[in-house]
Amino acid sequence: MPPTLTRALALALLAGHASMAYAQVPGCDVCATWNADQAPFRIFGNTYYVGVKGLSSVLLTSPQGHVLIDGGLPESAPKIIANIGALGFRIEDVKLILNSHGHIDHAGGLAELQRRSDAMVAASPSAALDLASGEVGPDDPQYHALPKYPPIKAMRLARDGGQFKVGPIELTAHATPGHTPGGLSWTWQSCDGPRCLNMVYADSLNAVSRPGFKFSASSEYPNALDDFRHSFETLEKLPCDVLISAHPEASQLWERLEASATGDSAAFVDPQACRAYVAAARTLLDARLEQER
Ligand SMILES: [Zn+2]
């Protein structure tokens, strides 16, 4: 089975559906599906969804400038910029762009988004190497299984516990490796009047790889299993009122949006969401380890 199909199936499993379509990025069976148009919307307070249908990008706004998390595919960047504009904000006011991990479906659009905003990009030390070359390293489970993407230049390194500020917006980086050696999740608070909620942008936690790679025994990534287990514990313990995952369907974003549109004002709020997200990832990892035996 081609690696991209393996990856697509695993993602579809985690997402609970199996849609595949014509690929724009060579070798990416699901990219066109992921890159479908999605109208932007408010999630809570100053937190907005501005991504394409299948790949999250999140905008946090403030009068002193905005923060953007993840940039989708290279071909997602113009759609993200248009979505920011449709909400009445400007890409030029984005001061900081944060990354979850260095795969093309979350980092591919960053170069264009940085070019249009002149924002600083922050990524983990491992992901920064990916972003600087447009290609993941040999310790990545999907090394040589993903297409290259436009590299970016100026970056700040984000380490576990690192804090990032733009005006009143404060975010914390949480190392959540396993899917990649440098995966990061991000937390912040958003307020609607006096009510403030704990927001989590969760990195991908699905165990997918190139053919032949074993999470249980990899000389290129020997800590893969320990990393996953540490990441599961990290995400389970986070204060988590609203979860947005790097692939939106993995945190039921579309079901929540529909419920919100039909009058459920608390549809995006679910303090169990992080634990449910981890439970699904544990199941996928257990199934993978069973296969590797
Ligand atoms: Zn990935």
mmCIF file of C-alpha atoms and ligand atoms in Angstrom:
data_model
loop_
_atom_site.group_PDB
_atom_site.id
_atom_site.type_symbol
_atom_site.label_atom_id
_atom_site.label_comp_id
_atom_site.label_asym_id
_atom_site.label_seq_id
_atom_site.Cartn_x
_atom_site.Cartn_y
_atom_site.Cartn_z
ATOM 1 C CA MET A 1 0.000 0.000 0.000
ATOM 2 C CA PRO A 2 1.481 3.417 -0.909
ATOM 3 C CA PRO A 3 2.503 5.394 2.163
ATOM 4 C CA THR A 4 0.111 8.239 1.436
ATOM 5 C CA LEU A 5 -2.766 5.805 1.289
ATOM 6 C CA THR A 6 -1.699 4.249 4.594
ATOM 7 C CA ARG A 7 -1.632 7.728 6.062
ATOM 8 C CA ALA A 8 -4.968 8.633 4.542
ATOM 9 C CA LEU A 9 -6.613 5.516 5.901
ATOM 10 C CA ALA A 10 -5.193 6.072 9.359
ATOM 11 C CA LEU A 11 -6.351 9.670 9.368
ATOM 12 C CA ALA A 12 -9.759 8.612 8.130
ATOM 13 C CA LEU A 13 -9.927 5.986 10.890
ATOM 14 C CA LEU A 14 -9.154 8.576 13.532
ATOM 15 C CA ALA A 15 -11.567 10.982 11.899
ATOM 16 C CA GLY A 16 -14.318 8.422 11.622
ATOM 17 C CA HIS A 17 -14.849 8.759 7.896
ATOM 18 C CA ALA A 18 -13.053 7.702 4.764
ATOM 19 C CA SER A 19 -13.122 10.285 2.018
ATOM 20 C CA MET A 20 -10.392 10.379 -0.582
ATOM 21 C CA ALA A 21 -10.198 12.419 -3.715
ATOM 22 C CA TYR A 22 -8.022 13.774 -6.451
ATOM 23 C CA ALA A 23 -4.765 15.200 -5.105
ATOM 24 C CA GLN A 24 -3.327 18.625 -5.980
ATOM 25 C CA VAL A 25 -0.108 18.000 -4.078
ATOM 26 C CA PRO A 26 1.649 15.151 -5.916
ATOM 27 C CA GLY A 27 1.411 12.025 -3.813
ATOM 28 C CA CYS A 28 -1.307 13.351 -1.521
ATOM 29 C CA ASP A 29 -4.528 11.459 -2.073
ATOM 30 C CA VAL A 30 -6.617 13.485 0.359
ATOM 31 C CA CYS A 31 -5.192 16.985 -0.081
ATOM 32 C CA ALA A 32 -7.945 18.275 -2.381
ATOM 33 C CA THR A 33 -10.565 17.059 0.078
ATOM 34 C CA TRP A 34 -8.717 18.646 2.985
ATOM 35 C CA ASN A 35 -8.352 21.931 1.077
ATOM 36 C CA ALA A 36 -12.090 22.363 0.386
ATOM 37 C CA ASP A 37 -13.536 25.817 1.132
ATOM 38 C CA GLN A 38 -14.788 26.488 4.634
ATOM 39 C CA ALA A 39 -16.440 29.716 5.784
ATOM 40 C CA PRO A 40 -14.695 31.122 8.884
ATOM 41 C CA PHE A 41 -16.526 31.291 12.217
ATOM 42 C CA ARG A 42 -16.077 32.291 15.844
ATOM 43 C CA ILE A 43 -15.374 29.413 18.220
ATOM 44 C CA PHE A 44 -15.309 31.386 21.474
ATOM 45 C CA GLY A 45 -14.325 34.917 22.502
ATOM 46 C CA ASN A 46 -11.421 36.096 20.344
ATOM 47 C CA THR A 47 -10.787 32.608 18.872
ATOM 48 C CA TYR A 48 -11.869 31.994 15.269
ATOM 49 C CA TYR A 49 -11.603 29.087 12.842
ATOM 50 C CA VAL A 50 -10.059 30.354 9.584
ATOM 51 C CA GLY A 51 -8.813 27.065 8.139
ATOM 52 C CA VAL A 52 -9.937 25.005 5.187
ATOM 53 C CA LYS A 53 -12.463 22.214 5.667
ATOM 54 C CA GLY A 54 -10.018 19.463 6.553
ATOM 55 C CA LEU A 55 -7.059 21.300 8.141
ATOM 56 C CA SER A 56 -7.337 23.603 11.123
ATOM 57 C CA SER A 57 -6.012 27.142 11.210
ATOM 58 C CA VAL A 58 -7.016 29.210 14.206
ATOM 59 C CA LEU A 59 -6.907 33.001 14.562
ATOM 60 C CA LEU A 60 -6.661 34.725 17.970
ATOM 61 C CA THR A 61 -7.364 38.430 17.711
ATOM 62 C CA SER A 62 -6.429 41.481 19.755
ATOM 63 C CA PRO A 63 -6.271 45.243 19.175
ATOM 64 C CA GLN A 64 -2.454 44.946 19.364
ATOM 65 C CA GLY A 65 -2.207 42.251 16.693
ATOM 66 C CA HIS A 66 -3.243 38.677 16.033
ATOM 67 C CA VAL A 67 -1.865 35.158 16.383
ATOM 68 C CA LEU A 68 -2.407 32.414 13.791
ATOM 69 C CA ILE A 69 -1.930 28.712 14.523
ATOM 70 C CA ASP A 70 -0.989 26.454 11.556
ATOM 71 C CA GLY A 71 -1.092 27.174 7.844
ATOM 72 C CA GLY A 72 -2.575 24.129 6.119
ATOM 73 C CA LEU A 73 -1.240 23.092 2.697
ATOM 74 C CA PRO A 74 0.600 25.465 0.339
ATOM 75 C CA GLU A 75 -2.688 25.891 -1.548
ATOM 76 C CA SER A 76 -4.565 26.632 1.721
ATOM 77 C CA ALA A 77 -2.759 29.936 2.345
ATOM 78 C CA PRO A 78 -4.899 32.135 0.029
ATOM 79 C CA LYS A 79 -8.060 30.628 1.516
ATOM 80 C CA ILE A 80 -6.859 31.309 5.072
ATOM 81 C CA ILE A 81 -6.021 34.905 4.138
ATOM 82 C CA ALA A 82 -9.466 35.330 2.532
ATOM 83 C CA ASN A 83 -11.138 33.851 5.639
ATOM 84 C CA ILE A 84 -9.279 36.281 7.912
ATOM 85 C CA GLY A 85 -10.469 39.128 5.683
ATOM 86 C CA ALA A 86 -14.064 37.832 5.639
ATOM 87 C CA LEU A 87 -14.128 38.145 9.440
ATOM 88 C CA GLY A 88 -13.062 41.793 9.150
ATOM 89 C CA PHE A 89 -9.436 41.252 10.199
ATOM 90 C CA ARG A 90 -6.239 41.772 8.198
ATOM 91 C CA ILE A 91 -3.455 39.287 7.481
ATOM 92 C CA GLU A 92 -1.034 42.228 7.897
ATOM 93 C CA ASP A 93 -2.063 42.422 11.591
ATOM 94 C CA VAL A 94 -0.977 38.828 12.289
ATOM 95 C CA LYS A 95 2.200 39.237 14.356
ATOM 96 C CA LEU A 96 2.942 35.629 15.292
ATOM 97 C CA ILE A 97 2.330 32.315 13.499
ATOM 98 C CA LEU A 98 2.574 29.111 15.550
ATOM 99 C CA ASN A 99 3.079 25.611 14.201
ATOM 100 C CA SER A 100 1.961 22.207 15.504
ATOM 101 C CA HIS A 101 4.269 19.993 13.432
ATOM 102 C CA GLY A 102 6.318 20.157 10.260
ATOM 103 C CA HIS A 103 4.184 18.068 7.881
ATOM 104 C CA ILE A 104 2.958 19.658 4.650
ATOM 105 C CA ASP A 105 -0.694 19.644 5.737
ATOM 106 C CA HIS A 106 -0.002 21.995 8.685
ATOM 107 C CA ALA A 107 3.195 23.788 7.620
ATOM 108 C CA GLY A 108 2.803 23.958 3.828
ATOM 109 C CA GLY A 109 1.085 27.362 3.813
ATOM 110 C CA LEU A 110 3.336 29.014 6.403
ATOM 111 C CA ALA A 111 5.815 30.538 3.941
ATOM 112 C CA GLU A 112 3.094 32.425 2.068
ATOM 113 C CA LEU A 113 1.335 33.434 5.296
ATOM 114 C CA GLN A 114 4.614 34.744 6.681
ATOM 115 C CA ARG A 115 5.357 36.585 3.434
ATOM 116 C CA ARG A 116 1.949 38.311 3.497
ATOM 117 C CA SER A 117 1.985 39.163 7.226
ATOM 118 C CA ASP A 118 5.684 39.614 7.990
ATOM 119 C CA ALA A 119 4.901 37.677 11.196
ATOM 120 C CA MET A 120 7.437 35.724 13.223
ATOM 121 C CA VAL A 121 6.917 31.954 13.008
ATOM 122 C CA ALA A 122 7.431 29.819 16.122
ATOM 123 C CA ALA A 123 8.010 26.075 16.000
ATOM 124 C CA SER A 124 9.704 23.387 18.085
ATOM 125 C CA PRO A 125 13.459 22.956 17.511
ATOM 126 C CA SER A 126 12.785 19.746 15.563
ATOM 127 C CA ALA A 127 9.923 21.205 13.491
ATOM 128 C CA ALA A 128 12.013 24.331 12.820
ATOM 129 C CA LEU A 129 14.489 22.127 10.921
ATOM 130 C CA ASP A 130 11.590 20.778 8.841
ATOM 131 C CA LEU A 131 10.214 24.276 8.193
ATOM 132 C CA ALA A 132 13.624 25.647 7.223
ATOM 133 C CA SER A 133 14.072 22.950 4.557
ATOM 134 C CA GLY A 134 10.442 22.242 3.627
ATOM 135 C CA GLU A 135 11.056 18.581 4.332
ATOM 136 C CA VAL A 136 10.898 16.359 7.416
ATOM 137 C CA GLY A 137 14.018 14.687 8.778
ATOM 138 C CA PRO A 138 14.966 10.979 8.888
ATOM 139 C CA ASP A 139 13.678 10.648 12.471
ATOM 140 C CA ASP A 140 10.137 11.477 11.311
ATOM 141 C CA PRO A 141 7.878 8.401 10.979
ATOM 142 C CA GLN A 142 6.746 9.771 7.584
ATOM 143 C CA TYR A 143 10.239 10.604 6.272
ATOM 144 C CA HIS A 144 10.234 10.421 2.457
ATOM 145 C CA ALA A 145 6.478 9.699 2.476
ATOM 146 C CA LEU A 146 5.375 13.348 2.237
ATOM 147 C CA PRO A 147 5.851 15.982 -0.489
ATOM 148 C CA LYS A 148 8.160 18.973 0.044
ATOM 149 C CA TYR A 149 6.728 22.449 0.679
ATOM 150 C CA PRO A 150 7.982 26.059 0.523
ATOM 151 C CA PRO A 151 10.480 26.622 3.372
ATOM 152 C CA ILE A 152 10.335 29.600 5.698
ATOM 153 C CA LYS A 153 13.142 31.844 6.909
ATOM 154 C CA ALA A 154 12.846 33.667 10.247
ATOM 155 C CA MET A 155 11.785 31.541 13.191
ATOM 156 C CA ARG A 156 11.647 31.532 16.963
ATOM 157 C CA LEU A 157 12.097 28.243 18.768
ATOM 158 C CA ALA A 158 9.250 27.076 20.997
ATOM 159 C CA ARG A 159 10.176 24.661 23.764
ATOM 160 C CA ASP A 160 7.942 22.763 26.197
ATOM 161 C CA GLY A 161 6.372 25.324 28.544
ATOM 162 C CA GLY A 162 7.497 28.250 26.391
ATOM 163 C CA GLN A 163 5.273 31.348 26.547
ATOM 164 C CA PHE A 164 4.421 33.580 23.609
ATOM 165 C CA LYS A 165 2.693 36.964 23.775
ATOM 166 C CA VAL A 166 1.055 39.361 21.339
ATOM 167 C CA GLY A 167 -0.634 42.241 23.169
ATOM 168 C CA PRO A 168 -3.017 40.649 25.687
ATOM 169 C CA ILE A 169 -2.823 37.201 24.017
ATOM 170 C CA GLU A 170 -0.648 34.715 25.911
ATOM 171 C CA LEU A 171 -0.042 31.173 24.695
ATOM 172 C CA THR A 172 1.903 28.258 26.140
ATOM 173 C CA ALA A 173 3.640 25.549 24.103
ATOM 174 C CA HIS A 174 3.310 21.910 25.212
ATOM 175 C CA ALA A 175 5.589 19.263 23.720
ATOM 176 C CA THR A 176 3.380 16.491 22.299
ATOM 177 C CA PRO A 177 5.746 14.372 20.180
ATOM 178 C CA GLY A 178 5.083 10.895 18.772
ATOM 179 C CA HIS A 179 3.299 11.632 15.491
ATOM 180 C CA THR A 180 6.500 13.630 14.828
ATOM 181 C CA PRO A 181 9.568 14.048 17.068
ATOM 182 C CA GLY A 182 8.819 17.792 17.441
ATOM 183 C CA GLY A 183 5.043 18.023 17.815
ATOM 184 C CA LEU A 184 3.609 20.911 19.833
ATOM 185 C CA SER A 185 0.173 21.646 21.228
ATOM 186 C CA TRP A 186 -0.827 25.153 22.281
ATOM 187 C CA THR A 187 -3.006 26.527 25.090
ATOM 188 C CA TRP A 188 -4.432 29.972 25.860
ATOM 189 C CA GLN A 189 -7.467 31.572 27.433
ATOM 190 C CA SER A 190 -10.260 33.260 25.527
ATOM 191 C CA CYS A 191 -12.908 35.375 27.204
ATOM 192 C CA ASP A 192 -16.441 36.335 26.277
ATOM 193 C CA GLY A 193 -17.236 39.170 28.662
ATOM 194 C CA PRO A 194 -16.392 37.953 32.179
ATOM 195 C CA ARG A 195 -16.377 34.281 31.154
ATOM 196 C CA CYS A 196 -12.934 32.894 30.278
ATOM 197 C CA LEU A 197 -12.306 29.383 28.958
ATOM 198 C CA ASN A 198 -9.228 27.178 28.631
ATOM 199 C CA MET A 199 -8.562 26.693 24.933
ATOM 200 C CA VAL A 200 -6.421 23.848 23.532
ATOM 201 C CA TYR A 201 -5.038 23.439 20.026
ATOM 202 C CA ALA A 202 -4.030 19.779 19.986
ATOM 203 C CA ASP A 203 -1.352 18.435 17.699
ATOM 204 C CA SER A 204 -1.930 15.237 15.712
ATOM 205 C CA LEU A 205 -1.483 12.132 17.901
ATOM 206 C CA ASN A 206 -2.107 9.420 15.327
ATOM 207 C CA ALA A 207 0.492 6.707 14.821
ATOM 208 C CA VAL A 208 1.012 6.657 11.060
ATOM 209 C CA SER A 209 4.264 6.147 9.185
ATOM 210 C CA ARG A 210 6.076 5.232 6.020
ATOM 211 C CA PRO A 211 6.113 1.501 5.191
ATOM 212 C CA GLY A 212 8.575 -0.458 7.282
ATOM 213 C CA PHE A 213 8.760 2.022 10.166
ATOM 214 C CA LYS A 214 8.020 0.551 13.587
ATOM 215 C CA PHE A 215 6.924 2.760 16.458
ATOM 216 C CA SER A 216 7.894 -0.120 18.742
ATOM 217 C CA ALA A 217 11.471 -0.345 17.413
ATOM 218 C CA SER A 218 12.906 2.504 15.349
ATOM 219 C CA SER A 219 16.620 3.264 15.280
ATOM 220 C CA GLU A 220 15.812 6.668 13.697
ATOM 221 C CA TYR A 221 13.243 7.593 16.360
ATOM 222 C CA PRO A 222 13.999 5.356 19.360
ATOM 223 C CA ASN A 223 11.818 7.374 21.799
ATOM 224 C CA ALA A 224 8.672 7.229 19.673
ATOM 225 C CA LEU A 225 6.600 5.127 22.088
ATOM 226 C CA ASP A 226 7.728 6.961 25.215
ATOM 227 C CA ASP A 227 7.011 10.228 23.417
ATOM 228 C CA PHE A 228 3.460 9.155 22.559
ATOM 229 C CA ARG A 229 2.765 8.056 26.126
ATOM 230 C CA HIS A 230 4.141 11.280 27.523
ATOM 231 C CA SER A 231 2.035 13.294 25.057
ATOM 232 C CA PHE A 232 -1.127 11.380 25.970
ATOM 233 C CA GLU A 233 -0.546 12.183 29.665
ATOM 234 C CA THR A 234 0.217 15.818 28.881
ATOM 235 C CA LEU A 235 -2.980 16.367 26.902
ATOM 236 C CA GLU A 236 -5.146 14.436 29.376
ATOM 237 C CA LYS A 237 -3.989 16.686 32.217
ATOM 238 C CA LEU A 238 -4.454 20.038 30.470
ATOM 239 C CA PRO A 239 -7.293 22.307 31.559
ATOM 240 C CA CYS A 240 -9.389 21.845 28.421
ATOM 241 C CA ASP A 241 -12.759 23.533 27.963
ATOM 242 C CA VAL A 242 -12.570 23.916 24.185
ATOM 243 C CA LEU A 243 -10.493 21.582 22.016
ATOM 244 C CA ILE A 244 -9.504 22.253 18.420
ATOM 245 C CA SER A 245 -7.412 19.498 16.853
ATOM 246 C CA ALA A 246 -5.028 19.963 13.923
ATOM 247 C CA HIS A 247 -7.437 17.847 11.856
ATOM 248 C CA PRO A 248 -10.771 19.427 12.825
ATOM 249 C CA GLU A 249 -12.956 16.348 12.525
ATOM 250 C CA ALA A 250 -10.840 14.521 15.130
ATOM 251 C CA SER A 251 -12.329 16.832 17.779
ATOM 252 C CA GLN A 252 -15.858 16.753 16.256
ATOM 253 C CA LEU A 253 -15.611 20.381 15.135
ATOM 254 C CA TRP A 254 -18.231 20.005 12.403
ATOM 255 C CA GLU A 255 -20.790 18.346 14.668
ATOM 256 C CA ARG A 256 -20.167 21.102 17.214
ATOM 257 C CA LEU A 257 -20.538 23.832 14.561
ATOM 258 C CA GLU A 258 -23.837 22.366 13.440
ATOM 259 C CA ALA A 259 -25.116 22.179 17.015
ATOM 260 C CA SER A 260 -23.973 25.758 17.564
ATOM 261 C CA ALA A 261 -25.798 26.925 14.410
ATOM 262 C CA THR A 262 -29.011 25.302 15.634
ATOM 263 C CA GLY A 263 -28.953 27.126 18.956
ATOM 264 C CA ASP A 264 -26.624 25.203 21.293
ATOM 265 C CA SER A 265 -24.529 28.101 22.604
ATOM 266 C CA ALA A 266 -22.208 25.712 24.491
ATOM 267 C CA ALA A 267 -21.610 23.326 21.576
ATOM 268 C CA PHE A 268 -17.862 24.014 21.417
ATOM 269 C CA VAL A 269 -17.414 23.640 25.193
ATOM 270 C CA ASP A 270 -16.575 20.119 26.329
ATOM 271 C CA PRO A 271 -14.228 19.621 29.302
ATOM 272 C CA GLN A 272 -13.962 15.904 28.374
ATOM 273 C CA ALA A 273 -12.809 16.634 24.812
ATOM 274 C CA CYS A 274 -9.056 16.340 25.421
ATOM 275 C CA ARG A 275 -9.466 13.027 27.228
ATOM 276 C CA ALA A 276 -11.683 11.678 24.437
ATOM 277 C CA TYR A 277 -9.137 12.811 21.833
ATOM 278 C CA VAL A 278 -6.354 10.983 23.693
ATOM 279 C CA ALA A 279 -8.508 7.862 24.097
ATOM 280 C CA ALA A 280 -8.978 7.663 20.310
ATOM 281 C CA ALA A 281 -5.234 8.119 19.773
ATOM 282 C CA ARG A 282 -4.405 5.409 22.334
ATOM 283 C CA THR A 283 -6.731 2.990 20.527
ATOM 284 C CA LEU A 284 -5.011 3.739 17.214
ATOM 285 C CA LEU A 285 -1.546 3.298 18.747
ATOM 286 C CA ASP A 286 -2.551 0.011 20.430
ATOM 287 C CA ALA A 287 -3.877 -1.297 17.090
ATOM 288 C CA ARG A 288 -0.663 -0.213 15.405
ATOM 289 C CA LEU A 289 1.524 -1.949 18.012
ATOM 290 C CA GLU A 290 -0.550 -5.113 17.623
ATOM 291 C CA GLN A 291 0.209 -4.981 13.856
ATOM 292 C CA GLU A 292 3.911 -4.482 14.513
ATOM 293 C CA ARG A 293 4.134 -7.623 16.667
HETATM 294 ZN ZN ZN B 1 1.197 15.029 10.418
#
